[in-house]
Coordinates of C-alpha atoms in Angstrom, one line a residue:
X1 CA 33.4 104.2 -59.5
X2 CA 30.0 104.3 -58.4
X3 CA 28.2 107.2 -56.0
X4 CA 27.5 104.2 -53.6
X5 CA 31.7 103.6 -53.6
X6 CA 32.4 107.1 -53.6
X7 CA 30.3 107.8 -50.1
X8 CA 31.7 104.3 -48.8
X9 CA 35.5 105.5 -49.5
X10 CA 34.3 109.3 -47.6
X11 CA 33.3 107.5 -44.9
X12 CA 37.4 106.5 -44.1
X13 CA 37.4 110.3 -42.8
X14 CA 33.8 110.4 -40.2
X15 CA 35.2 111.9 -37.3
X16 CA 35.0 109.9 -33.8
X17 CA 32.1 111.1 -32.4
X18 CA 29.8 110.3 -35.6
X19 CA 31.5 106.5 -35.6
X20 CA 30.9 106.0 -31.6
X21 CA 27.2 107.3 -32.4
X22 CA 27.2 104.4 -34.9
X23 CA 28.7 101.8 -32.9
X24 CA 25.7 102.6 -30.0
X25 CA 23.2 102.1 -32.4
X26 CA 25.0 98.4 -33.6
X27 CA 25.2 97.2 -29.9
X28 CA 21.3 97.5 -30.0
X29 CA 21.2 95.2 -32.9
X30 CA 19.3 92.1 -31.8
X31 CA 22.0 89.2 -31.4
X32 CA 20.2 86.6 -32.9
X33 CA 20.3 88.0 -35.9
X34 CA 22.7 86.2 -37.5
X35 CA 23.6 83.7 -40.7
X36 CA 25.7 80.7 -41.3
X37 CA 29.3 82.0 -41.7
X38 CA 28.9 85.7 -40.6
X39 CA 28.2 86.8 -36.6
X40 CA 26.2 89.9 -38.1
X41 CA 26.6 92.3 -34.7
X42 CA 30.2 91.7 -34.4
X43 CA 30.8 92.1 -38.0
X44 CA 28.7 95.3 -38.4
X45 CA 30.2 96.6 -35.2
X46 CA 33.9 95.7 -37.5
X47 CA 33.0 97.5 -40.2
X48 CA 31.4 100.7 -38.7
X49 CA 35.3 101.5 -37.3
X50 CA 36.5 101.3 -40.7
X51 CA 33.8 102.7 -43.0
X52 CA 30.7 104.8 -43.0
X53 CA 27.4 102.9 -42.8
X54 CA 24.1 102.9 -41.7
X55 CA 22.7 99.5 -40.0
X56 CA 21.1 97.0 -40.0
X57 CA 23.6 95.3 -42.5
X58 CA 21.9 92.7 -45.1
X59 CA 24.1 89.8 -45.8
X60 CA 23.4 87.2 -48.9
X61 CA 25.7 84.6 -50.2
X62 CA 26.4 84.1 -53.4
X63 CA 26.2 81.6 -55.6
X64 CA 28.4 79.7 -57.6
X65 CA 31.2 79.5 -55.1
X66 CA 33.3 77.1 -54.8
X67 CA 36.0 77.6 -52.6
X68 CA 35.8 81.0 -50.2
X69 CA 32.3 82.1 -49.2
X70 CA 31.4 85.8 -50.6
X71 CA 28.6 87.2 -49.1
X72 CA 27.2 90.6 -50.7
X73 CA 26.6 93.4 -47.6
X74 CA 23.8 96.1 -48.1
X75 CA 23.3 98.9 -45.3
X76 CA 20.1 100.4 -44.7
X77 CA 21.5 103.5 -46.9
X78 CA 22.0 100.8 -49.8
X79 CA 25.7 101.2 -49.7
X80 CA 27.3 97.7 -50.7
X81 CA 30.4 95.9 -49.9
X82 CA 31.3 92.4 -50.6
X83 CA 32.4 90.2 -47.9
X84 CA 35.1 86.9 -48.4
X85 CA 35.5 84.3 -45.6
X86 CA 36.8 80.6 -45.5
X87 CA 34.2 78.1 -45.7
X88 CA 32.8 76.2 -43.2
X89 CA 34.2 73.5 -41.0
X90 CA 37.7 71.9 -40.9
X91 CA 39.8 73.2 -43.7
X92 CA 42.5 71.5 -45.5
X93 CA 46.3 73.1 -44.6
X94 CA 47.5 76.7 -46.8
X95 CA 43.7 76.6 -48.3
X96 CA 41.4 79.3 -48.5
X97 CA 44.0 81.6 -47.4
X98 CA 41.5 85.1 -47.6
X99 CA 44.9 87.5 -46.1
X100 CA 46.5 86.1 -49.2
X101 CA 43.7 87.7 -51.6
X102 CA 43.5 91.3 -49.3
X103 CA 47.4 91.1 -49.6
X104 CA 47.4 90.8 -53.5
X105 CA 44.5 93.0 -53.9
X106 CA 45.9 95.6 -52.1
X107 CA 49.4 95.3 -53.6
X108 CA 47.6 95.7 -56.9
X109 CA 45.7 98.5 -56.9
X110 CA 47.6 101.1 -58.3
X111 CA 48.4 99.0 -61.1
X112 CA 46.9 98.1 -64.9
X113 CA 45.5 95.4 -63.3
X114 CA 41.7 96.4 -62.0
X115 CA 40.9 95.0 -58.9
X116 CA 38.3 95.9 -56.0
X117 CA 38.9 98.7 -53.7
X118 CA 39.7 96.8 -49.7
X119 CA 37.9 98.1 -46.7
X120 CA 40.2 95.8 -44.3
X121 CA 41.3 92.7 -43.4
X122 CA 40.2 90.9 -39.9
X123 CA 42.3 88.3 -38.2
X124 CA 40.8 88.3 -34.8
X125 CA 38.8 84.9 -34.6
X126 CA 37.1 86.7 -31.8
X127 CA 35.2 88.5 -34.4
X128 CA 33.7 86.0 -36.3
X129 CA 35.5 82.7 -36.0
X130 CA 37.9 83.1 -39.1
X131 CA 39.8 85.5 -41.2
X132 CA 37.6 87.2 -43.7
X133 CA 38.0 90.7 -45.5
X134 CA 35.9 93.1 -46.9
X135 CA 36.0 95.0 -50.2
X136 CA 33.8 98.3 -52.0
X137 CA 31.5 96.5 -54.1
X138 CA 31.7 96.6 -57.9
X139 CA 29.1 97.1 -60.6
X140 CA 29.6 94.5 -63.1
X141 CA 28.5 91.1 -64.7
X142 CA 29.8 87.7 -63.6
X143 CA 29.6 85.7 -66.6
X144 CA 29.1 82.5 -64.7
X145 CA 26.5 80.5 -66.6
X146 CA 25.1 79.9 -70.6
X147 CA 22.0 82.5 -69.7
X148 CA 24.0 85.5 -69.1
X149 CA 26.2 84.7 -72.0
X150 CA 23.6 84.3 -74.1
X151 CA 22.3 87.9 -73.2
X152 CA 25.3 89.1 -74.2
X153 CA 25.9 90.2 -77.9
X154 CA 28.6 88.7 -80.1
X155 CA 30.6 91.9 -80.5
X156 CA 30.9 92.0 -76.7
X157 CA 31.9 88.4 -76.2
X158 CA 34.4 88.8 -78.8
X159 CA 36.0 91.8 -76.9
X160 CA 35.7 90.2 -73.7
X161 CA 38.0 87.6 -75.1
X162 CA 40.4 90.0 -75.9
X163 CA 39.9 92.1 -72.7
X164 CA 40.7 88.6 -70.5
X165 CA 44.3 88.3 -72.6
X166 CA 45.2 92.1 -72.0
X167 CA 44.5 91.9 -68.9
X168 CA 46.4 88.8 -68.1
X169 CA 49.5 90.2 -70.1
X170 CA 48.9 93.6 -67.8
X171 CA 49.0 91.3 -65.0
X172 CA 52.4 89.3 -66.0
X173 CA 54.1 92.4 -66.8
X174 CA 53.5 93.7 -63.3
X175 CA 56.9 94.1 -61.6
X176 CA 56.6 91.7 -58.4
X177 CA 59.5 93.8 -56.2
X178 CA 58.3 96.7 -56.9
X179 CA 54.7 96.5 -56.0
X180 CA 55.8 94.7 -52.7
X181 CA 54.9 90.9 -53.1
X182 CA 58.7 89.9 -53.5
X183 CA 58.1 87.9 -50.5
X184 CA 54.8 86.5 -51.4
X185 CA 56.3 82.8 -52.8
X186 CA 59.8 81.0 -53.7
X187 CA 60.0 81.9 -57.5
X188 CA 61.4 79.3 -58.6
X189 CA 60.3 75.4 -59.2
X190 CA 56.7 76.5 -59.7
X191 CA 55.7 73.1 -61.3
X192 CA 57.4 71.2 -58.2
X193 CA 55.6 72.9 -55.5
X194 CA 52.3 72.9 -57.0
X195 CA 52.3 68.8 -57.9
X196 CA 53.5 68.7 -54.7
X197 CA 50.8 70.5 -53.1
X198 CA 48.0 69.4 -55.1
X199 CA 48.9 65.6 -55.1
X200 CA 48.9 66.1 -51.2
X201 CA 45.6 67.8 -51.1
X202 CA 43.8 65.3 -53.8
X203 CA 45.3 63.0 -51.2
X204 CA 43.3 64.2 -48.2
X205 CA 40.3 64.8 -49.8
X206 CA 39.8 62.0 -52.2
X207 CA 36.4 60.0 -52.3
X208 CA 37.8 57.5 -54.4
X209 CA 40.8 56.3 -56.4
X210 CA 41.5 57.2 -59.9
X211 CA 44.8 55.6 -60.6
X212 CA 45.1 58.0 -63.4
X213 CA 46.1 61.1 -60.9
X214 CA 49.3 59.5 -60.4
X215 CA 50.2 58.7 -63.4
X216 CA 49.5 62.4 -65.1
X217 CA 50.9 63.6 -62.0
X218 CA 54.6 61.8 -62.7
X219 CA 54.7 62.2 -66.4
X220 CA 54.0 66.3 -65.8
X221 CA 56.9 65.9 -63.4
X222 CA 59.0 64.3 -65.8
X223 CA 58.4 66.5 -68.8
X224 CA 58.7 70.1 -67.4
X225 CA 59.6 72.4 -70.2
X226 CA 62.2 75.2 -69.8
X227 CA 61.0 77.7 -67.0
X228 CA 59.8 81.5 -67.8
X229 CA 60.6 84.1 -65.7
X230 CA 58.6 84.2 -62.6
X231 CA 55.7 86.4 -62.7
X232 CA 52.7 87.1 -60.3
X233 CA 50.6 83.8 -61.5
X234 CA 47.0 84.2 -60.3
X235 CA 46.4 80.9 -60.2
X236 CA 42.7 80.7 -61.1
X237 CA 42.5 83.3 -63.7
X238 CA 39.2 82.6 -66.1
X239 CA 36.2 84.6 -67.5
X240 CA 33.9 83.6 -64.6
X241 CA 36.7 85.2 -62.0
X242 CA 36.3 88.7 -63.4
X243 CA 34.0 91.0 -63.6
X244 CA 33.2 92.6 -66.7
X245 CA 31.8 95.6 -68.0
X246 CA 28.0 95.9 -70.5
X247 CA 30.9 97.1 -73.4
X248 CA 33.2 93.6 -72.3
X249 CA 35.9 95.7 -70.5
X250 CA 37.6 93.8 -67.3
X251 CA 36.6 95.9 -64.4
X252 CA 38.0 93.7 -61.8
X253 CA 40.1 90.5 -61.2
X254 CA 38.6 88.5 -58.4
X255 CA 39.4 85.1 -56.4
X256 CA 42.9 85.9 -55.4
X257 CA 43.0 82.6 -53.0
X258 CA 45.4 80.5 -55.4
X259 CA 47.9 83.5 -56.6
X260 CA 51.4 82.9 -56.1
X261 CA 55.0 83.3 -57.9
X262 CA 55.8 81.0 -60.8
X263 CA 55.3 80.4 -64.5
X264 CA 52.6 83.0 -66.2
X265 CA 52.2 80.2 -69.0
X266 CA 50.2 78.2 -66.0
X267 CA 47.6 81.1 -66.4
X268 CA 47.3 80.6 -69.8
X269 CA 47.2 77.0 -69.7
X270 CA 44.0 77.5 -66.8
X271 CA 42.2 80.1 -68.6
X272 CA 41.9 77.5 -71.4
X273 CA 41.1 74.7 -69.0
X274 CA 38.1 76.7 -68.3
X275 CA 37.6 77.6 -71.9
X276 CA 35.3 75.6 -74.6
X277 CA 36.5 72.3 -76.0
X278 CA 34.6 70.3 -78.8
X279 CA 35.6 67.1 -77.8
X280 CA 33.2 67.1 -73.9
X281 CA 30.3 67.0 -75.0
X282 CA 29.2 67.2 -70.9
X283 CA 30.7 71.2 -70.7
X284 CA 28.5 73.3 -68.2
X285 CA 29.9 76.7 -67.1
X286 CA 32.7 78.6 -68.5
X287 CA 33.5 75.9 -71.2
X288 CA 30.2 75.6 -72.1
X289 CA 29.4 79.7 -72.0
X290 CA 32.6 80.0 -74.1
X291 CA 31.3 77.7 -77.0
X292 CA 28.7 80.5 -77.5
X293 CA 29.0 82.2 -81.0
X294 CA 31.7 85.1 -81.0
X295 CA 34.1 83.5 -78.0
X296 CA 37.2 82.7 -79.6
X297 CA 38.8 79.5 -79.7
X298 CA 41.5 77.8 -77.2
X299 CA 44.4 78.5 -80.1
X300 CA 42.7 82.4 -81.0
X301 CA 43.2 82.9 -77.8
X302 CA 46.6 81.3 -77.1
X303 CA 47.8 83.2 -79.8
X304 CA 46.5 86.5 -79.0
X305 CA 48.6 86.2 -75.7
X306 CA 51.7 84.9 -77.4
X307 CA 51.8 87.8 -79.7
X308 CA 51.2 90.5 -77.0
X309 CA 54.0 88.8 -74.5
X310 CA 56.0 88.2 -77.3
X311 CA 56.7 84.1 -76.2
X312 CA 56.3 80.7 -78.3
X313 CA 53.4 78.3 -77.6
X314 CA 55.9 74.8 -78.2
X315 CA 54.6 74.3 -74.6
X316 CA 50.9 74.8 -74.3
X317 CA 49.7 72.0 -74.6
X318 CA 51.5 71.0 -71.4
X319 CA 50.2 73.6 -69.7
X320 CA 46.8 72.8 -71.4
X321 CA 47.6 69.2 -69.7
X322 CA 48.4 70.8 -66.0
X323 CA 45.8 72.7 -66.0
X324 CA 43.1 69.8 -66.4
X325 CA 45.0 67.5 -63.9
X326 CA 45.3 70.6 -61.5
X327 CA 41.8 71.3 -61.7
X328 CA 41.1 67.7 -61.0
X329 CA 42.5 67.9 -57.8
X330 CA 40.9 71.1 -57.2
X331 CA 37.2 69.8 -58.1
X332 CA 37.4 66.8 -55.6
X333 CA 38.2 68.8 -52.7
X334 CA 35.4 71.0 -53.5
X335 CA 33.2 67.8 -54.0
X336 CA 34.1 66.6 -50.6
X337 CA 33.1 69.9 -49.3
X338 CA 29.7 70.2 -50.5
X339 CA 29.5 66.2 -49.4
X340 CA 30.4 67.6 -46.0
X341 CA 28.3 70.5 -46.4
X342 CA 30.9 72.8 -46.1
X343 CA 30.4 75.7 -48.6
X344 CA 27.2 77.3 -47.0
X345 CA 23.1 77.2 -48.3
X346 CA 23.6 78.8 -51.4
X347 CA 20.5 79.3 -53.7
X348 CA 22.2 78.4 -56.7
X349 CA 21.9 74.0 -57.1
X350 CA 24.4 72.3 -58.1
X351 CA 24.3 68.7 -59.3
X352 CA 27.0 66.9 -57.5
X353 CA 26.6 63.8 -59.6
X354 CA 27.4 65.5 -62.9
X355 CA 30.7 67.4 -60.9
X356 CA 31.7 64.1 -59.7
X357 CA 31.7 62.9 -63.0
X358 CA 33.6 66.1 -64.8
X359 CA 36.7 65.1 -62.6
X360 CA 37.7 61.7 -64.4
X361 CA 37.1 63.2 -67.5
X362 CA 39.8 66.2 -66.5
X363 CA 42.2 63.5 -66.3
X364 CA 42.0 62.3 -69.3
X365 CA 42.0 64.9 -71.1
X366 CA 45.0 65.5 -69.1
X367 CA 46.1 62.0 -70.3
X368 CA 45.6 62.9 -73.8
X369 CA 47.1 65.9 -74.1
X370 CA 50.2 63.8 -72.6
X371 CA 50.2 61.4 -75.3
X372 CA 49.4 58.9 -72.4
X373 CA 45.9 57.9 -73.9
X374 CA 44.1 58.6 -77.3

């Protein structure tokens, strides 16, 4: 934990008369000063009943997301925070559900599994328009691009590997009652609900038609293997979701948005999604970070997570197969967002043409993993 954390977490205890002190000097803060997605007086004003800082607050989005804006939140004492909100204009129904995250995060943090510390949760829209929660902010690297991997030396990209599969085991072994998320989801006919959901969403956010969505779509239906017993699935689980330590420790899980109840061999299957494959030659991010000398492969790690959770692999390529079609759906809907504008000026580019593109070919990789093209 850093010293900034530690004098964030002391602030819980400030007595009354230092946090109305506060709150005086935030109502002088000019009201114009705001940014796309955050109301910065009403926000500060939020926070300085929860926590100990010292305004102005500086807000700055981060880039490289695709779903949920996160904004990082300085104070003038240079104490940090990290901010999560939905993104911008009309959303799509159950998405970008931010209480979900502060609920699993919070359920979660006296476990094996390291995730950030919450400040809070707001709900009031009379804040700032939408839910969004705050969390202590973490010292770390985000592997999310080829540079940083590259900085990274092979003996600590090899342990990273194994640190992602402990931690996922540590994360399936969790026992769902007893850290309070019994209720979370149904915890049974995982597969179901989530073709379901994502054939619906691909639906409403489609900008054109690939025939080949439906088709993967009912042969995954029709060849559901055996169930697992249902675990907490995080539902977006890869390296570019944690954030890792210099020595390629996990030191925290994030981008809870798609975590449900259901089959743990999903995660699996979506941590190699994400992971290196020879045959796309057009991999950017984690895929292409992952291809980097001392990542493991797809079946290293597949195996390393069989043998610690003690299951068979007869299935993963099915899994392997959901994942891409999954992620498929997942990628247009982000597409149409940025077409729409949606997720925010972030100073990272993107180049929507080549994402368009890297949707197809998730399909048919999906396809071929199927047996439904060669």
């Amino acid at each position: 934990m850093t010293d900034e954390n530690r004098q964030a977490g002391a602030g819980a205890g400030i007595d009354r008369i230092d946090r109305i002190d506060r709150i005086d000097r935030i109502d002088r803060i000019d009201r114009i000063d705001r940014i796309e997605g955050i109301d910065i007086p009403n926000v500060t004003r939020w926070l300085a009943e929860r926590v100990e800082i010292t305004p102005p607050l500086a807000f700055r989005l981060i880039a490289g997301g695709r779903s949920n804006m996160t904004f990082t939140v300085t104070d003038a004492a240079g104490r940090r925070f990290v901010l999560r909100r939905p993104p911008m204009g009309k959303l799509l129904p159950s998405a970008h559900d931010v209480a979900r995250e502060h609920r699993l995060m919070s359920a979660l943090a006296d476990t094996a599994v390291p995730v950030p510390r919450m400040v809070g949760l707001c709900q009031d829209a009379a804040v700032n328009e939408r839910d969004f929660y705050v969390m202590h902010y973490l010292d770390g690297i985000v592997v999310r691009n080829v540079e940083i991997g590259r900085s990274l030396s092979e003996a600590v990209r090899t342990r990273m590997c194994r640190e992602l599969i402990a931690t996922l085991c540590a994360l399936h072994r969790v026992d769902i009652d007893a850290v309070g998320l019994g209720t979370l989801a149904k915890r049974d006919g995982y597969i179901e609900r989530q073709l379901k959901r994502w054939s619906g969403q691909w639906e409403q956010s489609k900008t054109r038609e690939l025939p080949l969505i439906d088709a993967v779509r009912d042969a995954l239906a029709a060849r559901q293997p055996p169930a697992s017993p249902a675990t907490i699935a995080h539902g977006d689980y890869r390296l570019s979701n944690c954030m890792m330590g210099p020595d390629g420790r996990v030191v925290g899980v994030l981008d809870w948005e798609l975590c449900t109840l259901g089959e743990p061999m999903a995660d699996l299957g979506g941590l190699l999604g994400y992971w290196h494959d020879q045959s796309d030659p057009f991999q950017g991010g984690d895929p292409e970070t992952t291809g980097l000398p001392g990542f493991l492969s797809q079946d290293e790690m597949a195996a390393l997570y069989a043998d610690a959770m003690g299951v068979a692999l007869a299935a993963v390529d099915y899994y392997r197969a959901f994942a891409q079609w999954r992620l498929a759906c997942i990628g247009e809907g982000v597409y149409a967002r940025y077409l729409a504008g949606q997720q925010g000026s972030q100073d990272e580019a993107i180049d929507l043409d080549a994402y368009k593109a890297s949707i197809p070919r998730r399909v048919e990789r999906a396809a071929r993993l199927l047996g439904l093209a060669s």
